Amino acid sequence: MSQTTQNTRLIRMEGGYPLEGTVRIQGSKNATLPVMAACLLISDKCVLRGCPQITDVMYMGTLIKSTGAKVEQTMGVNDMDIVIESTDIQECRLPSRYVSAMRSSVILMGALLGRLGEVYVDYPGGCVIGERPINLHLYGLEKLGAQIWTEGNHIHAYADELIGTEIRFPFSSVGATQNTILAAVTAKGTTVIWNAAKEPEVTALCAFLNQAGADIRIHKDFMESGKIVIHGVELCRLHGVDYCVVPDRIVAGTYLFAALAAGGNITLENIPISHLDSVCEVITGMGGIFSYHADNNSLTLYAPNRSELRNISYIETDIYPGFPTDLQSPLLAAACVANGKLMIKEKIFSSRFKIIEELQRMGADIAVTSEECAIVTGVSTLEGRNVIAKELRGGAALVIAGLAAEGITTVSDICYINRGYQDIAGDFAKLGARISYD
Ligand code: EPU
């Protein structure tokens, strides 16, 4: 989280001005968190470069420290480097306060089982974007030989020895795949995972672990089968690494939808171009024109004039490489001011339309037709309002709506946005928006 956002609760903006200029995309939240967890398996020093300065990363740092590991953060100009040294870790009870603050704390289970053979953790609990059970996480760990007891809100997992096996997930889960990989890396023998999640944050975790001495093989037909083969190595074979975190495809997508909604031309540096196919396809369908510059890995979007911005008729969120659920709300915000209708189907989470009420207060025409479907009919203008960020990506969507709206918008409860965006208002200010923290 940037220094600027730490003590602020509001983002205030005056909308209606096109975006122009260049910003650099931060490191990926969802790639940083599992790699930090993986550092618990490695007793040497690991250097993670280009981590985002956001609340979730700070919480993960605190959880890792609570095990006895050393965690140091060095703020750079753009991002943050984190050094984790897990030489002396003994504590396998994770503090409830931070576990309940962040769902992805659950992936520490796999790493601590691999390292210490035991972990006590609370259930991460429900979530504003819908039910988020962890049955597949527990299934993967139990298949590897962990014994798991649950009592009330508490989970205790123990393994004398983790043993490689075949694990077939009934459907794809990013977190359950990462948890299982973390436990399987030092299990005895070979683990074969079928129907593993294919998100870039899973393959990034495998790349990090392989760099540290693990033996993880992504099968050649991975995009069809989701097959990953892990040959367990002894803990002592894992060694420290110097690793660069991948850029955040969701932050990049958020800024692209903002430019569509507000108009203008923006250039994003440090762009994870190969992770953005489905997003670029939707934006092109809405009238955006892209130019990718391979020499400096940047992407320019030329947004159409508002009169030429058009909705595609239908989109559904899906597992990678489909359109990401995390960009459903940012797309929704841009669709509010595009010509024509968009039907949007949310297939991943059960309750990710909470932000619609706030968009409607700004004048958006959105009908929620079922738990998973909403129909947006573009309007010529949104009106600035005081709105509340109820969750991370929905909060970012309200900032997009505010940039496109006439007049002043304030977005409150920005602690949600700070969980994933290092400096959203600072970045939009660099793109010429009239926006600040308050
Ligand atoms: N699911 C189960 N059982 C499980 C695990 C998941 O039923 O044991 C269900 C979930 O309820 C959901 C679906 O499976 O309906 C997919 O969930 P998944 O496990 O793939 O999601 P996750 O690992 O909890 C990560 C990201 C999310 C992102 C999803 C989907 C992190 C820290 N979080 O969550 O990111 O939306 O994958 O891509 O990596 C965000 O950044 O705003 C965010 C929510």
GROMACS .gro file of C-alpha atoms and ligand atoms in nm:
model
  482
    1MET     CA    1   0.000   0.000   0.000
    2SER     CA    2   0.148   0.333  -0.098
    3GLN     CA    3   0.229   0.591   0.166
    4THR     CA    4  -0.038   0.817   0.024
    5THR     CA    5  -0.326   0.577   0.079
    6GLN     CA    6  -0.244   0.453   0.427
    7ASN     CA    7  -0.443   0.704   0.627
    8THR     CA    8  -0.717   0.789   0.385
    9ARG     CA    9  -1.071   0.663   0.361
   10LEU     CA   10  -1.200   0.837   0.051
   11ILE     CA   11  -1.113   0.880  -0.312
   12ARG     CA   12  -1.259   1.196  -0.462
   13MET     CA   13  -1.272   1.265  -0.835
   14GLU     CA   14  -1.423   1.496  -1.088
   15GLY     CA   15  -1.523   1.286  -1.386
   16GLY     CA   16  -1.571   1.356  -1.752
   17TYR     CA   17  -1.207   1.410  -1.851
   18PRO     CA   18  -1.036   1.167  -2.090
   19LEU     CA   19  -0.727   0.981  -1.968
   20GLU     CA   20  -0.393   1.047  -2.137
   21GLY     CA   21  -0.045   0.932  -2.048
   22THR     CA   22   0.157   0.640  -1.922
   23VAL     CA   23   0.158   0.433  -1.602
   24ARG     CA   24   0.349   0.128  -1.491
   25ILE     CA   25   0.157  -0.181  -1.383
   26GLN     CA   26   0.229  -0.304  -1.029
   27GLY     CA   27   0.331  -0.658  -0.940
   28SER     CA   28   0.048  -0.911  -0.918
   29LYS     CA   29  -0.125  -0.953  -0.581
   30ASN     CA   30  -0.245  -1.304  -0.658
   31ALA     CA   31   0.099  -1.413  -0.778
   32THR     CA   32   0.285  -1.254  -0.485
   33LEU     CA   33   0.081  -1.414  -0.204
   34PRO     CA   34   0.145  -1.783  -0.292
   35VAL     CA   35   0.512  -1.716  -0.366
   36MET     CA   36   0.547  -1.557  -0.020
   37ALA     CA   37   0.384  -1.870   0.128
   38ALA     CA   38   0.626  -2.087  -0.072
   39CYS     CA   39   0.920  -1.911   0.098
   40LEU     CA   40   0.825  -2.099   0.416
   41LEU     CA   41   0.947  -2.417   0.248
   42ILE     CA   42   1.292  -2.273   0.184
   43SER     CA   43   1.536  -2.224   0.468
   44ASP     CA   44   1.761  -1.984   0.271
   45LYS     CA   45   1.701  -1.621   0.194
   46CYS     CA   46   1.455  -1.550  -0.090
   47VAL     CA   47   1.431  -1.212  -0.258
   48LEU     CA   48   1.097  -1.130  -0.421
   49ARG     CA   49   1.123  -0.827  -0.648
   50GLY     CA   50   0.843  -0.608  -0.776
   51CYS     CA   51   0.586  -0.696  -0.507
   52PRO     CA   52   0.288  -0.463  -0.479
   53GLN     CA   53   0.263  -0.240  -0.171
   54ILE     CA   54  -0.089  -0.344  -0.073
   55THR     CA   55  -0.264  -0.450   0.245
   56ASP     CA   56  -0.296  -0.820   0.158
   57VAL     CA   57   0.078  -0.848   0.101
   58MET     CA   58   0.142  -0.675   0.436
   59TYR     CA   59  -0.093  -0.921   0.612
   60MET     CA   60   0.078  -1.216   0.445
   61GLY     CA   61   0.413  -1.076   0.564
   62THR     CA   62   0.278  -1.061   0.921
   63LEU     CA   63   0.150  -1.419   0.903
   64ILE     CA   64   0.484  -1.542   0.773
   65LYS     CA   65   0.667  -1.355   1.048
   66SER     CA   66   0.443  -1.519   1.307
   67THR     CA   67   0.602  -1.856   1.221
   68GLY     CA   68   0.948  -1.727   1.316
   69ALA     CA   69   1.062  -1.631   0.965
   70LYS     CA   70   1.228  -1.297   0.900
   71VAL     CA   71   1.047  -1.069   0.657
   72GLU     CA   72   1.191  -0.740   0.537
   73GLN     CA   73   1.036  -0.501   0.292
   74THR     CA   74   1.230  -0.244   0.094
   75MET     CA   75   1.025   0.022  -0.078
   76GLY     CA   76   1.144   0.108  -0.428
   77VAL     CA   77   1.025   0.383  -0.660
   78ASN     CA   78   0.757   0.167  -0.818
   79ASP     CA   79   0.719  -0.153  -0.623
   80MET     CA   80   0.861  -0.323  -0.318
   81ASP     CA   81   1.120  -0.593  -0.271
   82ILE     CA   82   1.051  -0.848   0.002
   83VAL     CA   83   1.322  -1.060   0.156
   84ILE     CA   84   1.203  -1.368   0.341
   85GLU     CA   85   1.438  -1.586   0.542
   86SER     CA   86   1.271  -1.894   0.684
   87THR     CA   87   1.577  -2.048   0.849
   88ASP     CA   88   1.429  -2.084   1.196
   89ILE     CA   89   1.063  -2.143   1.185
   90GLN     CA   90   0.889  -2.339   1.459
   91GLU     CA   91   0.545  -2.185   1.508
   92CYS     CA   92   0.264  -2.366   1.327
   93ARG     CA   93  -0.028  -2.175   1.487
   94LEU     CA   94  -0.131  -1.888   1.266
   95PRO     CA   95  -0.281  -1.581   1.442
   96SER     CA   96  -0.660  -1.566   1.387
   97ARG     CA   97  -0.664  -1.190   1.347
   98TYR     CA   98  -0.470  -1.196   1.021
   99VAL     CA   99  -0.608  -1.528   0.899
  100SER     CA  100  -0.962  -1.394   0.916
  101ALA     CA  101  -0.856  -1.068   0.749
  102MET     CA  102  -0.738  -1.244   0.438
  103ARG     CA  103  -0.883  -1.551   0.271
  104SER     CA  104  -0.566  -1.651   0.094
  105SER     CA  105  -0.400  -1.720   0.431
  106VAL     CA  106  -0.537  -2.071   0.377
  107ILE     CA  107  -0.256  -2.147   0.130
  108LEU     CA  108  -0.011  -2.134   0.420
  109MET     CA  109  -0.150  -2.476   0.516
  110GLY     CA  110   0.028  -2.658   0.232
  111ALA     CA  111   0.357  -2.477   0.295
  112LEU     CA  112   0.355  -2.535   0.672
  113LEU     CA  113   0.258  -2.901   0.632
  114GLY     CA  114   0.550  -2.940   0.394
  115ARG     CA  115   0.792  -2.761   0.625
  116LEU     CA  116   0.677  -2.846   0.980
  117GLY     CA  117   0.429  -3.130   0.927
  118GLU     CA  118   0.162  -2.945   1.123
  119VAL     CA  119  -0.054  -2.635   1.107
  120TYR     CA  120  -0.331  -2.476   1.313
  121VAL     CA  121  -0.538  -2.222   1.126
  122ASP     CA  122  -0.888  -2.075   1.146
  123TYR     CA  123  -1.136  -2.114   0.864
  124PRO     CA  124  -1.093  -1.811   0.643
  125GLY     CA  125  -1.471  -1.767   0.659
  126GLY     CA  126  -1.727  -1.633   0.413
  127CYS     CA  127  -1.661  -1.350   0.180
  128VAL     CA  128  -1.852  -1.055   0.038
  129ILE     CA  129  -1.824  -1.199  -0.313
  130GLY     CA  130  -2.002  -1.520  -0.213
  131GLU     CA  131  -1.954  -1.855  -0.044
  132ARG     CA  132  -1.592  -1.960  -0.066
  133PRO     CA  133  -1.559  -2.309   0.078
  134ILE     CA  134  -1.217  -2.473   0.118
  135ASN     CA  135  -1.325  -2.834   0.068
  136LEU     CA  136  -1.095  -2.876  -0.235
  137HIS     CA  137  -0.797  -2.741  -0.039
  138LEU     CA  138  -0.859  -2.999   0.235
  139TYR     CA  139  -0.921  -3.273  -0.025
  140GLY     CA  140  -0.582  -3.211  -0.190
  141LEU     CA  141  -0.395  -3.209   0.142
  142GLU     CA  142  -0.574  -3.520   0.271
  143LYS     CA  143  -0.495  -3.708  -0.051
  144LEU     CA  144  -0.127  -3.632   0.019
  145GLY     CA  145  -0.163  -3.797   0.359
  146ALA     CA  146  -0.245  -3.508   0.593
  147GLN     CA  147  -0.485  -3.578   0.876
  148ILE     CA  148  -0.722  -3.291   0.922
  149TRP     CA  149  -0.946  -3.217   1.221
  150THR     CA  150  -1.194  -2.933   1.223
  151GLU     CA  151  -1.363  -2.805   1.535
  152GLY     CA  152  -1.586  -2.503   1.515
  153ASN     CA  153  -1.385  -2.244   1.329
  154HIS     CA  154  -1.050  -2.416   1.388
  155ILE     CA  155  -0.855  -2.646   1.159
  156HIS     CA  156  -0.567  -2.864   1.272
  157ALA     CA  157  -0.371  -3.049   1.004
  158TYR     CA  158  -0.090  -3.293   1.071
  159ALA     CA  159   0.128  -3.519   0.859
  160ASP     CA  160   0.406  -3.750   0.973
  161GLU     CA  161   0.493  -3.775   0.611
  162LEU     CA  162   0.333  -3.640   0.293
  163ILE     CA  163   0.322  -3.897   0.015
  164GLY     CA  164   0.282  -3.824  -0.356
  165THR     CA  165  -0.037  -3.949  -0.517
  166GLU     CA  166  -0.286  -3.883  -0.797
  167ILE     CA  167  -0.527  -3.596  -0.729
  168ARG     CA  168  -0.816  -3.521  -0.960
  169PHE     CA  169  -0.999  -3.201  -0.878
  170PRO     CA  170  -1.370  -3.210  -0.968
  171PHE     CA  171  -1.338  -2.849  -1.088
  172SER     CA  172  -1.066  -2.593  -1.111
  173SER     CA  173  -0.967  -2.392  -0.801
  174VAL     CA  174  -0.672  -2.155  -0.802
  175GLY     CA  175  -0.614  -2.165  -0.426
  176ALA     CA  176  -0.666  -2.542  -0.387
  177THR     CA  177  -0.421  -2.607  -0.672
  178GLN     CA  178  -0.161  -2.378  -0.513
  179ASN     CA  179  -0.209  -2.533  -0.168
  180THR     CA  180  -0.170  -2.883  -0.309
  181ILE     CA  181   0.141  -2.788  -0.506
  182LEU     CA  182   0.298  -2.636  -0.193
  183ALA     CA  183   0.240  -2.957   0.003
  184ALA     CA  184   0.344  -3.188  -0.282
  185VAL     CA  185   0.678  -3.021  -0.358
  186THR     CA  186   0.855  -3.201  -0.074
  187ALA     CA  187   0.623  -3.503  -0.049
  188LYS     CA  188   0.776  -3.846  -0.094
  189GLY     CA  189   0.736  -3.970  -0.451
  190THR     CA  190   0.535  -3.829  -0.737
  191THR     CA  191   0.211  -3.634  -0.731
  192VAL     CA  192  -0.003  -3.599  -1.040
  193ILE     CA  193  -0.267  -3.326  -1.031
  194TRP     CA  194  -0.548  -3.334  -1.288
  195ASN     CA  195  -0.776  -3.040  -1.353
  196ALA     CA  196  -0.535  -2.800  -1.184
  197ALA     CA  197  -0.622  -2.432  -1.224
  198LYS     CA  198  -0.453  -2.281  -1.531
  199GLU     CA  199  -0.437  -1.922  -1.412
  200PRO     CA  200  -0.097  -1.754  -1.465
  201GLU     CA  201  -0.066  -1.720  -1.085
  202VAL     CA  202  -0.048  -2.102  -1.064
  203THR     CA  203   0.219  -2.139  -1.331
  204ALA     CA  204   0.411  -1.849  -1.172
  205LEU     CA  205   0.417  -2.038  -0.841
  206CYS     CA  206   0.551  -2.348  -1.020
  207ALA     CA  207   0.820  -2.137  -1.191
  208PHE     CA  208   0.927  -1.989  -0.857
  209LEU     CA  209   0.945  -2.330  -0.689
  210ASN     CA  210   1.139  -2.481  -0.981
  211GLN     CA  211   1.385  -2.192  -0.961
  212ALA     CA  212   1.425  -2.286  -0.593
  213GLY     CA  213   1.508  -2.650  -0.675
  214ALA     CA  214   1.164  -2.816  -0.697
  215ASP     CA  215   1.077  -3.059  -0.976
  216ILE     CA  216   0.736  -2.954  -1.110
  217ARG     CA  217   0.641  -3.031  -1.467
  218ILE     CA  218   0.354  -2.860  -1.642
  219HIS     CA  219   0.224  -3.118  -1.888
  220LYS     CA  220   0.231  -3.030  -2.258
  221ASP     CA  221  -0.149  -3.050  -2.285
  222PHE     CA  222  -0.192  -2.857  -1.959
  223MET     CA  223  -0.444  -2.610  -2.105
  224GLU     CA  224  -0.677  -2.904  -2.181
  225SER     CA  225  -0.604  -3.151  -1.899
  226GLY     CA  226  -0.480  -2.924  -1.620
  227LYS     CA  227  -0.213  -3.190  -1.558
  228ILE     CA  228   0.082  -3.105  -1.336
  229VAL     CA  229   0.340  -3.364  -1.230
  230ILE     CA  230   0.541  -3.298  -0.915
  231HIS     CA  231   0.838  -3.515  -0.827
  232GLY     CA  232   0.892  -3.458  -0.456
  233VAL     CA  233   1.236  -3.337  -0.349
  234GLU     CA  234   1.384  -3.331  -0.001
  235LEU     CA  235   1.331  -3.005   0.188
  236CYS     CA  236   1.707  -2.950   0.205
  237ARG     CA  237   1.724  -2.947  -0.178
  238LEU     CA  238   1.525  -2.623  -0.190
  239HIS     CA  239   1.744  -2.315  -0.194
  240GLY     CA  240   1.709  -1.937  -0.188
  241VAL     CA  241   1.623  -1.749  -0.506
  242ASP     CA  242   1.606  -1.400  -0.646
  243TYR     CA  243   1.270  -1.380  -0.818
  244CYS     CA  244   1.068  -1.116  -1.005
  245VAL     CA  245   0.692  -1.115  -0.950
  246VAL     CA  246   0.477  -1.106  -1.266
  247PRO     CA  247   0.279  -0.787  -1.337
  248ASP     CA  248  -0.086  -0.775  -1.234
  249ARG     CA  249  -0.322  -0.863  -1.519
  250ILE     CA  250  -0.625  -0.751  -1.318
  251VAL     CA  251  -0.483  -0.406  -1.241
  252ALA     CA  252  -0.391  -0.372  -1.610
  253GLY     CA  253  -0.745  -0.471  -1.711
  254THR     CA  254  -0.895  -0.227  -1.460
  255TYR     CA  255  -0.699   0.064  -1.610
  256LEU     CA  256  -0.794  -0.040  -1.964
  257PHE     CA  257  -1.166  -0.042  -1.876
  258ALA     CA  258  -1.121   0.296  -1.708
  259ALA     CA  259  -0.981   0.439  -2.032
  260LEU     CA  260  -1.271   0.292  -2.228
  261ALA     CA  261  -1.522   0.451  -1.990
  262ALA     CA  262  -1.351   0.791  -1.960
  263GLY     CA  263  -1.210   0.802  -2.315
  264GLY     CA  264  -0.857   0.896  -2.420
  265ASN     CA  265  -0.538   0.706  -2.500
  266ILE     CA  266  -0.330   0.539  -2.231
  267THR     CA  267  -0.008   0.343  -2.231
  268LEU     CA  268   0.057   0.074  -1.971
  269GLU     CA  269   0.417  -0.029  -1.904
  270ASN     CA  270   0.524  -0.359  -1.747
  271ILE     CA  271   0.223  -0.520  -1.914
  272PRO     CA  272   0.153  -0.895  -1.876
  273ILE     CA  273   0.049  -0.905  -2.242
  274SER     CA  274   0.023  -1.283  -2.277
  275HIS     CA  275  -0.227  -1.296  -1.988
  276LEU     CA  276  -0.468  -1.044  -2.135
  277ASP     CA  277  -0.606  -1.209  -2.453
  278SER     CA  278  -0.967  -1.242  -2.339
  279VAL     CA  279  -0.964  -0.889  -2.194
  280CYS     CA  280  -0.819  -0.730  -2.508
  281GLU     CA  281  -1.075  -0.921  -2.717
  282VAL     CA  282  -1.364  -0.768  -2.519
  283ILE     CA  283  -1.212  -0.419  -2.536
  284THR     CA  284  -1.156  -0.450  -2.911
  285GLY     CA  285  -1.520  -0.563  -2.942
  286MET     CA  286  -1.623  -0.242  -2.761
  287GLY     CA  287  -1.430  -0.025  -3.009
  288GLY     CA  288  -1.086   0.003  -2.847
  289ILE     CA  289  -0.773  -0.015  -3.062
  290PHE     CA  290  -0.447  -0.154  -2.923
  291SER     CA  291  -0.086  -0.111  -3.013
  292TYR     CA  292   0.169  -0.332  -2.833
  293HIS     CA  293   0.533  -0.220  -2.819
  294ALA     CA  294   0.752  -0.527  -2.770
  295ASP     CA  295   1.071  -0.323  -2.731
  296ASN     CA  296   0.963  -0.183  -2.393
  297ASN     CA  297   0.674  -0.421  -2.317
  298SER     CA  298   0.407  -0.155  -2.313
  299LEU     CA  299   0.054  -0.146  -2.447
  300THR     CA  300  -0.132   0.159  -2.576
  301LEU     CA  301  -0.510   0.166  -2.586
  302TYR     CA  302  -0.683   0.419  -2.811
  303ALA     CA  303  -1.032   0.439  -2.667
  304PRO     CA  304  -1.317   0.531  -2.903
  305ASN     CA  305  -1.523   0.849  -2.856
  306ARG     CA  306  -1.815   0.797  -2.623
  307SER     CA  307  -2.053   0.800  -2.923
  308GLU     CA  308  -1.861   0.509  -3.078
  309LEU     CA  309  -1.814   0.306  -2.760
  310ARG     CA  310  -2.041   0.003  -2.797
  311ASN     CA  311  -2.133  -0.293  -2.583
  312ILE     CA  312  -2.068  -0.647  -2.694
  313SER     CA  313  -2.389  -0.840  -2.646
  314TYR     CA  314  -2.279  -1.116  -2.406
  315ILE     CA  315  -1.987  -1.212  -2.184
  316GLU     CA  316  -1.948  -1.475  -1.917
  317THR     CA  317  -1.669  -1.495  -1.665
  318ASP     CA  318  -1.469  -1.815  -1.674
  319ILE     CA  319  -1.155  -1.987  -1.557
  320TYR     CA  320  -0.835  -1.887  -1.739
  321PRO     CA  321  -0.800  -1.825  -2.033
  322GLY     CA  322  -1.163  -1.710  -2.020
  323PHE     CA  323  -1.270  -1.363  -1.914
  324PRO     CA  324  -1.162  -1.320  -1.547
  325THR     CA  325  -1.422  -1.281  -1.275
  326ASP     CA  326  -1.197  -1.017  -1.116
  327LEU     CA  327  -1.264  -0.789  -1.415
  328GLN     CA  328  -1.638  -0.843  -1.424
  329SER     CA  329  -1.712  -0.529  -1.218
  330PRO     CA  330  -1.464  -0.305  -1.406
  331LEU     CA  331  -1.622  -0.419  -1.735
  332LEU     CA  332  -1.968  -0.356  -1.590
  333ALA     CA  333  -1.870   0.003  -1.506
  334ALA     CA  334  -1.745   0.068  -1.861
  335ALA     CA  335  -2.051  -0.102  -2.011
  336CYS     CA  336  -2.274   0.148  -1.826
  337VAL     CA  337  -2.166   0.426  -2.064
  338ALA     CA  338  -2.136   0.222  -2.387
  339ASN     CA  339  -2.404   0.213  -2.654
  340GLY     CA  340  -2.637  -0.088  -2.654
  341LYS     CA  341  -2.683  -0.377  -2.416
  342LEU     CA  342  -2.444  -0.620  -2.249
  343MET     CA  343  -2.561  -0.936  -2.077
  344ILE     CA  344  -2.301  -1.045  -1.822
  345LYS     CA  345  -2.299  -1.387  -1.656
  346GLU     CA  346  -2.087  -1.440  -1.343
  347LYS     CA  347  -1.994  -1.809  -1.339
  348ILE     CA  348  -1.723  -1.820  -1.073
  349PHE     CA  349  -1.856  -1.649  -0.758
  350SER     CA  350  -2.211  -1.652  -0.624
  351SER     CA  351  -2.239  -1.293  -0.508
  352ARG     CA  352  -2.031  -1.062  -0.721
  353PHE     CA  353  -2.300  -0.809  -0.819
  354LYS     CA  354  -2.302  -0.611  -0.494
  355ILE     CA  355  -2.166  -0.302  -0.661
  356ILE     CA  356  -2.459  -0.274  -0.902
  357GLU     CA  357  -2.669  -0.089  -0.645
  358GLU     CA  358  -2.402   0.182  -0.621
  359LEU     CA  359  -2.371   0.207  -1.000
  360GLN     CA  360  -2.751   0.242  -1.023
  361ARG     CA  361  -2.730   0.532  -0.777
  362MET     CA  362  -2.498   0.700  -1.028
  363GLY     CA  363  -2.764   0.660  -1.297
  364ALA     CA  364  -2.661   0.326  -1.451
  365ASP     CA  365  -2.931   0.116  -1.614
  366ILE     CA  366  -2.861  -0.237  -1.492
  367ALA     CA  367  -3.116  -0.514  -1.436
  368VAL     CA  368  -3.013  -0.814  -1.232
  369THR     CA  369  -3.211  -1.092  -1.395
  370SER     CA  370  -3.090  -1.383  -1.182
  371GLU     CA  371  -2.825  -1.457  -0.920
  372GLU     CA  372  -2.568  -1.490  -1.195
  373CYS     CA  373  -2.691  -1.263  -1.475
  374ALA     CA  374  -2.720  -0.889  -1.520
  375ILE     CA  375  -2.815  -0.683  -1.825
  376VAL     CA  376  -2.655  -0.341  -1.867
  377THR     CA  377  -2.809  -0.088  -2.104
  378GLY     CA  378  -2.567   0.194  -2.175
  379VAL     CA  379  -2.673   0.546  -2.074
  380SER     CA  380  -2.533   0.870  -2.215
  381THR     CA  381  -2.405   0.994  -1.879
  382LEU     CA  382  -2.350   0.878  -1.522
  383GLU     CA  383  -2.379   1.132  -1.241
  384GLY     CA  384  -2.124   1.184  -0.967
  385ARG     CA  385  -2.241   1.055  -0.627
  386ASN     CA  386  -2.100   0.953  -0.287
  387VAL     CA  387  -2.070   0.577  -0.318
  388ILE     CA  388  -1.927   0.298  -0.104
  389ALA     CA  389  -1.669   0.039  -0.211
  390LYS     CA  390  -1.811  -0.284  -0.073
  391GLU     CA  391  -1.532  -0.506  -0.199
  392LEU     CA  392  -1.202  -0.487  -0.386
  393ARG     CA  393  -1.289  -0.511  -0.756
  394GLY     CA  394  -1.632  -0.353  -0.711
  395GLY     CA  395  -1.459  -0.060  -0.542
  396ALA     CA  396  -1.224  -0.020  -0.839
  397ALA     CA  397  -1.530  -0.031  -1.068
  398LEU     CA  398  -1.680   0.264  -0.880
  399VAL     CA  399  -1.361   0.462  -0.942
  400ILE     CA  400  -1.399   0.383  -1.314
  401ALA     CA  401  -1.763   0.497  -1.303
  402GLY     CA  402  -1.657   0.815  -1.120
  403LEU     CA  403  -1.399   0.895  -1.389
  404ALA     CA  404  -1.666   0.860  -1.656
  405ALA     CA  405  -1.941   1.044  -1.464
  406GLU     CA  406  -2.034   1.410  -1.473
  407GLY     CA  407  -1.945   1.600  -1.156
  408ILE     CA  408  -1.789   1.487  -0.832
  409THR     CA  409  -1.783   1.128  -0.710
  410THR     CA  410  -1.645   1.012  -0.379
  411VAL     CA  411  -1.574   0.646  -0.313
  412SER     CA  412  -1.557   0.561   0.057
  413ASP     CA  413  -1.432   0.249   0.241
  414ILE     CA  414  -1.128   0.242   0.016
  415CYS     CA  415  -0.961  -0.003   0.251
  416TYR     CA  416  -1.113  -0.267   0.020
  417ILE     CA  417  -0.945  -0.113  -0.284
  418ASN     CA  418  -0.613  -0.084  -0.099
  419ARG     CA  419  -0.612  -0.462  -0.061
  420GLY     CA  420  -0.526  -0.500  -0.428
  421TYR     CA  421  -0.436  -0.165  -0.582
  422GLN     CA  422  -0.112  -0.005  -0.474
  423ASP     CA  423  -0.206   0.351  -0.569
  424ILE     CA  424  -0.517   0.361  -0.786
  425ALA     CA  425  -0.579   0.734  -0.746
  426GLY     CA  426  -0.209   0.818  -0.798
  427ASP     CA  427  -0.204   0.610  -1.116
  428PHE     CA  428  -0.517   0.776  -1.257
  429ALA     CA  429  -0.378   1.117  -1.160
  430LYS     CA  430  -0.069   1.030  -1.368
  431LEU     CA  431  -0.312   0.966  -1.654
  432GLY     CA  432  -0.450   1.317  -1.613
  433ALA     CA  433  -0.759   1.237  -1.407
  434ARG     CA  434  -0.879   1.493  -1.149
  435ILE     CA  435  -0.861   1.251  -0.862
  436SER     CA  436  -0.708   1.244  -0.515
  437TYR     CA  437  -0.725   1.072  -0.177
  438ASP     CA  438  -0.914   1.264   0.088
  439EPU     N1  439  -1.427  -2.337  -0.449
  439EPU     C1  440  -1.487  -2.441  -0.382
  439EPU     N2  441  -1.412  -2.513  -0.294
  439EPU     C2  442  -1.282  -2.487  -0.272
  439EPU     C3  443  -1.220  -2.381  -0.341
  439EPU     C4  444  -1.297  -2.306  -0.429
  439EPU     O1  445  -1.607  -2.467  -0.401
  439EPU     O2  446  -1.220  -2.556  -0.190
  439EPU     C5  447  -1.506  -2.256  -0.544
  439EPU     C6  448  -1.513  -2.109  -0.503
  439EPU     O3  449  -1.617  -2.087  -0.412
  439EPU     C7  450  -1.537  -2.042  -0.638
  439EPU     C8  451  -1.458  -2.131  -0.734
  439EPU     O4  452  -1.437  -2.254  -0.667
  439EPU     O5  453  -1.672  -2.046  -0.668
  439EPU     C9  454  -1.324  -2.076  -0.778
  439EPU     O6  455  -1.249  -2.035  -0.663
  439EPU     P1  456  -1.090  -2.041  -0.659
  439EPU     O7  457  -1.051  -2.137  -0.554
  439EPU     O8  458  -1.038  -2.062  -0.798
  439EPU     O9  459  -1.057  -1.893  -0.613
  439EPU     P2  460  -0.955  -1.851  -0.500
  439EPU    O10  461  -0.830  -1.929  -0.509
  439EPU    O11  462  -1.025  -1.845  -0.370
  439EPU    C10  463  -0.834  -1.675  -0.651
  439EPU    C11  464  -0.806  -1.528  -0.642
  439EPU    C12  465  -0.935  -1.450  -0.662
  439EPU    C13  466  -0.992  -1.487  -0.798
  439EPU    C14  467  -1.014  -1.639  -0.808
  439EPU    C15  468  -1.062  -1.685  -0.944
  439EPU    C16  469  -0.618  -1.515  -0.492
  439EPU    C17  470  -0.565  -1.471  -0.362
  439EPU     N3  471  -0.748  -1.496  -0.514
  439EPU    O12  472  -0.926  -1.701  -0.545
  439EPU    O13  473  -0.899  -1.313  -0.661
  439EPU    O14  474  -1.115  -1.422  -0.817
  439EPU    O15  475  -0.890  -1.706  -0.778
  439EPU    O16  476  -0.973  -1.647  -1.043
  439EPU    O17  477  -0.545  -1.564  -0.576
  439EPU    C18  478  -0.933  -1.084  -0.629
  439EPU    O18  479  -0.812  -1.068  -0.650
  439EPU    O19  480  -1.016  -0.988  -0.625
  439EPU    C19  481  -0.984  -1.220  -0.609
  439EPU    C20  482  -1.101  -1.246  -0.550
   0.00000   0.00000   0.00000
